[in-house]
Short mmCIF file of C-alpha atoms in Angstrom, two decimals:
data_model
loop_
_atom_site.label_atom_id
_atom_site.label_comp_id
_atom_site.label_asym_id
_atom_site.label_seq_id
_atom_site.Cartn_x
_atom_site.Cartn_y
_atom_site.Cartn_z
CA MET A 25 -4.67 -10.74 20.60
CA THR A 26 -2.93 -9.02 17.82
CA ARG A 27 -4.44 -5.95 16.38
CA VAL A 28 -3.19 -4.35 13.12
CA HIS A 29 -2.49 -0.68 12.57
CA ASN A 30 -5.64 0.34 10.78
CA PHE A 31 -5.53 3.18 8.40
CA SER A 32 -8.78 2.59 6.88
CA PRO A 33 -10.83 5.87 5.58
CA GLY A 34 -13.95 4.59 7.24
CA PRO A 35 -15.41 2.91 8.71
CA ALA A 36 -12.19 3.68 10.47
CA ALA A 37 -10.28 2.65 13.64
CA LEU A 38 -11.86 3.04 17.07
CA PRO A 39 -10.01 3.97 20.28
CA LEU A 40 -8.90 0.62 22.06
CA PRO A 41 -10.23 1.89 25.58
CA VAL A 42 -13.63 2.31 24.03
CA LEU A 43 -13.85 -1.09 22.35
CA GLU A 44 -12.48 -2.73 25.74
CA ARG A 45 -15.18 -0.88 27.64
CA ALA A 46 -17.96 -1.73 25.19
CA ARG A 47 -16.83 -5.41 25.55
CA ASP A 48 -16.93 -5.32 29.26
CA GLU A 49 -20.48 -3.76 29.07
CA LEU A 50 -21.69 -5.64 26.05
CA LEU A 51 -23.89 -8.32 27.93
CA ASP A 52 -24.62 -6.38 31.04
CA TYR A 53 -24.74 -2.51 31.00
CA ASP A 54 -24.40 -1.08 34.53
CA GLY A 55 -25.96 -4.06 36.29
CA ARG A 56 -29.22 -3.91 34.24
CA GLY A 57 -28.70 -7.39 33.05
CA MET A 58 -28.89 -6.42 29.35
CA SER A 59 -26.97 -5.04 26.67
CA VAL A 60 -27.45 -1.31 25.59
CA MET A 61 -28.44 -2.57 22.20
CA GLU A 62 -31.35 -4.45 23.92
CA MET A 63 -32.67 -1.39 25.79
CA SER A 64 -35.58 0.75 24.82
CA HIS A 65 -34.67 4.14 23.47
CA ARG A 66 -37.40 5.49 25.75
CA SER A 67 -35.96 3.80 28.84
CA PRO A 68 -34.54 6.04 31.61
CA GLU A 69 -31.45 4.13 31.23
CA PHE A 70 -30.91 5.10 27.51
CA ILE A 71 -32.26 8.55 28.00
CA ALA A 72 -29.33 8.97 30.48
CA ILE A 73 -26.67 7.54 27.92
CA ALA A 74 -27.99 9.97 25.20
CA GLU A 75 -28.08 13.04 27.31
CA ARG A 76 -24.52 12.39 28.56
CA ALA A 77 -23.40 11.92 25.06
CA GLU A 78 -24.67 15.26 23.98
CA ALA A 79 -23.55 17.08 27.06
CA ASP A 80 -19.97 15.74 26.48
CA PHE A 81 -20.16 16.43 22.67
CA ARG A 82 -21.22 20.01 23.42
CA GLU A 83 -18.45 20.51 26.20
CA LEU A 84 -15.71 19.21 23.80
CA LEU A 85 -16.63 21.82 20.98
CA GLY A 86 -18.03 24.60 23.24
CA ILE A 87 -21.42 24.60 21.62
CA GLY A 88 -23.84 27.11 23.02
CA ASP A 89 -27.60 26.73 23.80
CA ASP A 90 -28.31 28.66 20.46
CA TYR A 91 -27.55 25.36 18.44
CA TYR A 92 -29.46 22.12 18.23
CA VAL A 93 -27.29 19.00 18.25
CA LEU A 94 -29.10 16.18 16.40
CA PHE A 95 -28.18 12.34 16.53
CA LEU A 96 -29.51 11.25 13.20
CA GLN A 97 -29.32 8.38 10.49
CA GLY A 98 -28.68 8.24 6.74
CA GLY A 99 -25.14 9.26 6.77
CA PRO A 100 -23.67 12.45 5.47
CA THR A 101 -25.20 11.69 1.90
CA LEU A 102 -28.68 12.02 3.21
CA GLN A 103 -27.67 15.73 4.39
CA PHE A 104 -26.83 16.49 0.77
CA SER A 105 -30.57 16.62 0.42
CA MET A 106 -31.77 17.59 3.73
CA LEU A 107 -29.91 20.82 3.44
CA PRO A 108 -31.75 22.14 0.57
CA PHE A 109 -35.01 20.87 1.92
CA ASN A 110 -34.48 23.08 5.12
CA LEU A 111 -32.75 25.98 3.93
CA THR A 112 -33.82 26.70 0.30
CA GLU A 113 -37.00 27.25 -1.90
CA ARG A 114 -37.10 26.00 -5.40
CA ASP A 115 -35.70 29.29 -6.78
CA SER A 116 -33.20 29.79 -4.06
CA VAL A 117 -29.55 29.99 -4.82
CA ALA A 118 -27.08 28.08 -2.78
CA ASP A 119 -23.45 28.58 -3.17
CA TYR A 120 -21.10 25.60 -3.10
CA VAL A 121 -17.29 25.36 -2.86
CA HIS A 122 -16.12 22.33 -4.97
CA THR A 123 -12.81 20.55 -3.79
CA GLY A 124 -13.36 16.94 -4.74
CA SER A 125 -15.50 13.77 -4.90
CA TRP A 126 -17.72 14.64 -1.84
CA GLY A 127 -18.36 18.18 -3.15
CA THR A 128 -19.39 16.70 -6.34
CA LYS A 129 -22.17 14.55 -4.71
CA ALA A 130 -23.31 17.32 -2.52
CA ILE A 131 -23.74 19.65 -5.65
CA ALA A 132 -25.48 17.06 -7.56
CA ALA A 133 -28.17 16.46 -4.82
CA ALA A 134 -28.73 20.18 -4.27
CA ARG A 135 -29.33 20.86 -7.88
CA LYS A 136 -32.32 18.50 -7.70
CA LEU A 137 -33.82 20.89 -5.24
CA CYS A 138 -32.52 24.44 -5.70
CA ARG A 139 -30.28 26.67 -7.96
CA VAL A 140 -26.75 25.96 -7.26
CA ASN A 141 -23.75 28.31 -7.89
CA VAL A 142 -20.27 26.77 -7.89
CA ALA A 143 -18.63 29.66 -6.02
CA ALA A 144 -15.15 28.08 -6.37
CA THR A 145 -13.61 24.95 -7.67
CA SER A 146 -10.11 23.27 -7.75
CA GLU A 147 -11.31 21.05 -10.55
CA ASP A 148 -8.74 22.75 -12.96
CA ALA A 149 -5.93 21.13 -10.81
CA ASN A 150 -7.62 17.84 -10.43
CA PHE A 151 -8.66 18.97 -6.95
CA THR A 152 -5.22 19.18 -5.47
CA TYR A 153 -5.98 22.38 -3.47
CA ALA A 154 -8.52 24.42 -1.81
CA PRO A 155 -9.66 27.63 -3.29
CA ALA A 156 -9.04 30.60 -0.76
CA PRO A 157 -12.11 32.05 0.71
CA ALA A 158 -11.15 35.42 -1.00
CA ASP A 159 -11.60 33.69 -4.22
CA TRP A 160 -14.93 32.39 -3.63
CA ARG A 161 -17.50 34.01 -6.05
CA LEU A 162 -20.52 34.30 -3.73
CA THR A 163 -24.06 35.19 -4.51
CA PRO A 164 -25.78 38.10 -2.99
CA GLY A 165 -28.64 36.79 -0.91
CA ALA A 166 -27.51 33.18 -1.11
CA ALA A 167 -29.45 30.60 1.07
CA TYR A 168 -26.14 29.26 2.41
CA VAL A 169 -22.51 28.71 1.47
CA HIS A 170 -21.51 24.95 1.44
CA VAL A 171 -17.96 23.75 1.94
CA THR A 172 -16.58 20.18 2.38
CA GLY A 173 -14.01 20.64 5.09
CA ASN A 174 -11.92 17.79 4.28
CA GLU A 175 -12.02 15.62 1.03
CA THR A 176 -11.16 12.25 2.22
CA ILE A 177 -10.22 11.00 -1.11
CA GLY A 178 -8.22 13.69 -2.58
CA GLY A 179 -6.55 14.52 0.89
CA VAL A 180 -7.55 18.32 0.51
CA GLU A 181 -8.59 20.17 3.63
CA TYR A 182 -9.60 23.58 4.81
CA HIS A 183 -7.59 24.47 8.08
CA ASP A 184 -9.62 27.61 8.73
CA TYR A 185 -12.99 28.95 7.87
CA PRO A 186 -14.23 32.42 7.20
CA SER A 187 -17.00 34.22 9.00
CA ASP A 188 -19.33 37.07 7.94
CA LEU A 189 -19.97 35.53 4.54
CA GLY A 190 -23.38 37.22 4.32
CA ALA A 191 -25.03 33.77 4.27
CA PRO A 192 -24.94 30.78 6.68
CA LEU A 193 -21.81 28.66 6.37
CA VAL A 194 -22.64 24.89 6.10
CA ALA A 195 -19.83 22.36 6.30
CA ASP A 196 -19.50 18.76 5.89
CA LEU A 197 -17.10 17.93 8.48
CA SER A 198 -17.31 14.38 8.50
CA SER A 199 -13.69 13.52 8.53
CA THR A 200 -12.43 16.33 10.77
CA LEU A 201 -14.99 17.06 13.38
CA LEU A 202 -13.39 16.29 16.85
CA SER A 203 -10.00 16.12 15.48
CA ARG A 204 -9.18 19.71 16.90
CA PRO A 205 -10.99 22.65 18.49
CA LEU A 206 -13.45 24.41 16.38
CA ASP A 207 -15.20 27.79 16.39
CA VAL A 208 -18.73 26.57 15.82
CA SER A 209 -20.12 30.07 15.99
CA ARG A 210 -18.72 30.58 12.40
CA PHE A 211 -21.22 27.91 11.14
CA GLY A 212 -24.84 27.68 10.31
CA VAL A 213 -24.85 24.01 10.07
CA ILE A 214 -22.37 21.31 10.71
CA TYR A 215 -22.78 17.75 9.78
CA ALA A 216 -20.65 14.79 10.12
CA GLY A 217 -20.81 11.01 9.62
CA ALA A 218 -19.84 9.17 12.68
CA GLN A 219 -17.37 6.44 10.97
CA LYS A 220 -14.29 8.61 11.08
CA ASN A 221 -13.68 10.20 14.52
CA ILE A 222 -16.92 9.68 16.21
CA GLY A 223 -17.97 6.10 16.30
CA PRO A 224 -19.16 3.38 14.07
CA VAL A 225 -21.03 3.92 10.94
CA GLY A 226 -24.79 4.37 11.09
CA LEU A 227 -24.97 7.65 13.07
CA THR A 228 -24.75 11.18 11.86
CA ILE A 229 -24.51 14.34 13.91
CA VAL A 230 -25.88 17.57 12.76
CA VAL A 231 -25.41 20.85 14.60
CA ILE A 232 -27.63 23.51 13.50
CA ARG A 233 -28.24 27.09 14.72
CA LYS A 234 -31.84 27.19 16.06
CA ASP A 235 -32.59 30.32 13.95
CA LEU A 236 -32.09 28.11 10.81
CA ALA A 237 -34.38 25.37 11.96
CA GLY A 238 -38.04 25.65 11.15
CA ARG A 239 -37.60 26.77 7.70
CA ALA A 240 -38.26 23.59 5.76
CA ARG A 241 -40.52 23.49 2.66
CA PRO A 242 -43.89 22.74 3.29
CA ALA A 243 -43.88 19.60 1.42
CA THR A 244 -40.71 18.33 3.34
CA PRO A 245 -41.31 14.86 4.85
CA ASP A 246 -41.07 14.83 8.83
CA MET A 247 -38.07 12.56 8.72
CA LEU A 248 -36.23 15.32 6.54
CA ASP A 249 -37.23 18.22 8.82
CA TYR A 250 -34.33 19.43 11.19
CA LEU A 251 -36.84 21.02 13.59
CA ALA A 252 -38.98 17.99 13.83
CA HIS A 253 -36.02 16.07 14.85
CA ALA A 254 -34.93 18.74 17.32
CA LYS A 255 -38.46 18.71 18.99
CA ALA A 256 -38.39 15.01 19.28
CA GLY A 257 -34.82 14.86 20.90
CA SER A 258 -33.51 12.90 17.84
CA MET A 259 -36.06 10.17 18.44
CA MET A 260 -38.77 10.50 15.92
CA ASN A 261 -38.23 6.80 15.09
CA THR A 262 -35.94 4.35 16.99
CA PRO A 263 -32.46 5.69 16.70
CA PRO A 264 -29.14 3.68 16.29
CA THR A 265 -29.13 3.24 20.02
CA TYR A 266 -25.87 1.16 20.31
CA ASN A 267 -23.91 3.60 17.85
CA TRP A 268 -25.20 6.64 20.12
CA TYR A 269 -23.71 4.72 23.13
CA LEU A 270 -20.39 4.16 21.45
CA ALA A 271 -20.20 7.67 20.34
CA GLY A 272 -20.67 8.67 23.83
CA LEU A 273 -17.79 6.54 24.94
CA VAL A 274 -15.62 8.31 22.39
CA PHE A 275 -16.65 11.69 23.61
CA ALA A 276 -15.81 10.53 27.16
CA TRP A 277 -12.43 9.12 25.93
CA LEU A 278 -11.63 12.51 24.29
CA ARG A 279 -12.54 14.47 27.33
CA ASP A 280 -10.48 12.10 29.53
CA LEU A 281 -7.31 12.58 27.27
CA GLY A 282 -7.74 16.37 27.70
CA GLY A 283 -9.99 17.52 25.00
CA LEU A 284 -9.59 18.55 21.58
CA ALA A 285 -6.56 20.90 21.88
CA VAL A 286 -4.67 17.82 23.05
CA MET A 287 -5.95 15.60 20.10
CA ALA A 288 -5.19 18.38 17.87
CA GLU A 289 -1.39 18.23 18.65
CA ARG A 290 -1.40 14.58 18.31
CA ASN A 291 -2.93 14.72 14.89
CA ARG A 292 -0.76 17.59 13.70
CA ARG A 293 2.35 15.57 14.78
CA LYS A 294 1.07 12.47 13.06
CA ALA A 295 0.38 14.01 9.81
CA GLU A 296 3.61 16.29 9.73
CA LYS A 297 5.86 13.06 10.39
CA LEU A 298 4.26 11.35 7.46
CA TYR A 299 4.31 14.12 4.99
CA ALA A 300 7.95 14.79 5.91
CA ALA A 301 8.78 11.22 5.20
CA VAL A 302 6.98 11.49 1.68
CA ASP A 303 8.54 14.91 0.86
CA ALA A 304 12.06 13.55 1.90
CA SER A 305 11.87 10.80 -0.77
CA ASN A 306 12.19 10.62 -4.61
CA PHE A 307 10.29 7.38 -4.33
CA TYR A 308 7.06 8.66 -2.84
CA ARG A 309 4.92 11.94 -3.77
CA CYS A 310 2.03 13.73 -2.34
CA PRO A 311 0.14 15.73 -5.15
CA VAL A 312 -1.59 18.04 -2.73
CA ARG A 313 -0.53 21.63 -2.21
CA ASP A 314 1.27 21.85 0.88
CA ALA A 315 -0.98 24.40 2.68
CA ASP A 316 -4.12 22.42 1.92
CA ARG A 317 -2.89 19.01 2.99
CA SER A 318 -5.20 17.05 5.17
CA TRP A 319 -4.29 16.02 8.65
CA MET A 320 -6.63 12.98 8.39
CA ASN A 321 -6.06 11.42 4.88
CA VAL A 322 -2.62 11.35 3.32
CA PRO A 323 -2.44 10.29 -0.32
CA PHE A 324 0.87 9.34 -1.72
CA THR A 325 1.94 7.54 -5.03
CA LEU A 326 5.03 5.54 -5.66
CA ALA A 327 7.49 6.39 -8.39
CA ASP A 328 6.56 3.26 -10.11
CA PRO A 329 2.82 2.33 -10.16
CA ALA A 330 3.85 -1.27 -10.94
CA LEU A 331 5.03 -1.68 -7.36
CA ASP A 332 1.74 -0.79 -5.93
CA ARG A 333 0.47 -4.10 -5.34
CA ARG A 334 3.67 -5.30 -3.85
CA PHE A 335 3.64 -2.25 -1.62
CA LEU A 336 0.09 -3.20 -0.30
CA ASP A 337 0.73 -6.96 0.10
CA GLU A 338 3.98 -6.32 2.03
CA ALA A 339 2.38 -3.59 4.29
CA GLU A 340 -0.40 -5.87 5.07
CA ALA A 341 2.01 -8.62 6.01
CA ALA A 342 3.63 -6.12 8.18
CA GLY A 343 0.45 -5.43 10.08
CA LEU A 344 -0.31 -2.11 8.25
CA ALA A 345 -3.97 -2.44 6.99
CA ASN A 346 -6.06 -0.34 4.54
CA LEU A 347 -3.54 1.61 2.62
CA LYS A 348 -5.04 1.32 -0.72
CA GLY A 349 -6.00 4.56 -2.32
CA HIS A 350 -9.52 5.24 -3.64
CA ARG A 351 -10.25 3.51 -6.81
CA SER A 352 -10.82 7.04 -8.55
CA VAL A 353 -7.47 8.15 -7.83
CA GLY A 354 -5.21 5.16 -7.15
CA GLY A 355 -2.04 5.03 -5.22
CA MET A 356 -2.01 4.80 -1.49
CA ARG A 357 -3.93 6.62 1.12
CA ALA A 358 -3.21 6.51 5.05
CA SER A 359 -5.93 7.87 7.19
CA LEU A 360 -4.91 9.24 10.44
CA TYR A 361 -8.12 9.60 12.41
CA ASN A 362 -7.98 10.26 16.21
CA ALA A 363 -8.03 6.57 17.11
CA VAL A 364 -4.94 5.83 15.04
CA PRO A 365 -1.87 6.07 17.53
CA GLU A 366 1.13 7.65 16.79
CA GLU A 367 3.26 4.51 16.86
CA ALA A 368 1.15 3.37 13.81
CA VAL A 369 2.26 6.21 11.85
CA ASP A 370 5.95 5.57 13.01
CA ALA A 371 5.62 2.05 11.88
CA LEU A 372 4.33 3.02 8.43
CA ILE A 373 7.14 5.47 8.02
CA ASP A 374 9.72 2.66 8.91
CA PHE A 375 8.10 0.34 6.54
CA MET A 376 8.03 3.02 3.73
CA ALA A 377 11.80 3.48 4.15
CA ALA A 378 12.47 -0.17 4.16
CA PHE A 379 10.26 -0.85 1.06
CA GLU A 380 12.10 2.09 -0.82
CA ARG A 381 15.50 0.55 -0.13
CA ASP A 382 14.44 -2.91 -1.28
CA ALA A 383 12.66 -1.86 -4.21
CA GLY A 384 15.59 0.55 -5.33
#
């Protein structure tokens, strides 16, 4: 079996040990004579899988009993609307920090349900930096302050988060959650799609402080009510059971590796290597301000855009897959999520150096 080095921005690479265990358990989970995907979500077997997954997730992030952890569907995009349904009234103001494409979508969804104040934006520089919290123009009495922790398309990331903002901090951490330790106590709500560092697409994790649940507007549908999901144990309807199981395998893999501090060091080293290779060259360029460069998504351009297609074709032939930049920005993008091994980054750097020599 030959596996490529997969730099996909999502759905992203999964850890090989997780895939191998899922393969081994596919037809017969724990001697039950059936696959997890065939089990009732109400069965004792699946309830045990779900409880173990949540326990491991809480342990990895140090999440206390004052937070609910919800395993939901609908992707982070649904959270763009669930948040204002649960935390605002029609005349409420929500503050949003705007750092790129996903922030744009979150703001547009919120504006249908409440008043939005764009507290800061980096649109003036084509979203190539993250506005410092000291520059956020916050609204007194705001329902919450929303930030996109990492913009996967532009490669702009917040590496630290403020506390004591006067309003709950809400963060879309879809592409960074579990990539390093995190002080969850700074946040009112965290949400993350699974398809970066958690598992396969189809699952979304929401971490919400308990005092913020139960505030949904009277007309909020039950399926959009955080407290309703919490009371139902994330099983108001049939959840994506197999995805939940696979996420649990990823949590166990992270735990067995030594936890998020170990993963953070690996991720930091991978990103620094690749950025150093880009910066050392006159052939490649990263447009993002150094302090705000993402560990997870590294965008870069070639000196001659006419070479882009050749670069991608030759990279794919060399076993380096999914390096094409997003259609809105072009160029290249290497996504370095948890499951991308360091040797994949080394192989990419070697290929980039060889391509530069040949193209020159």
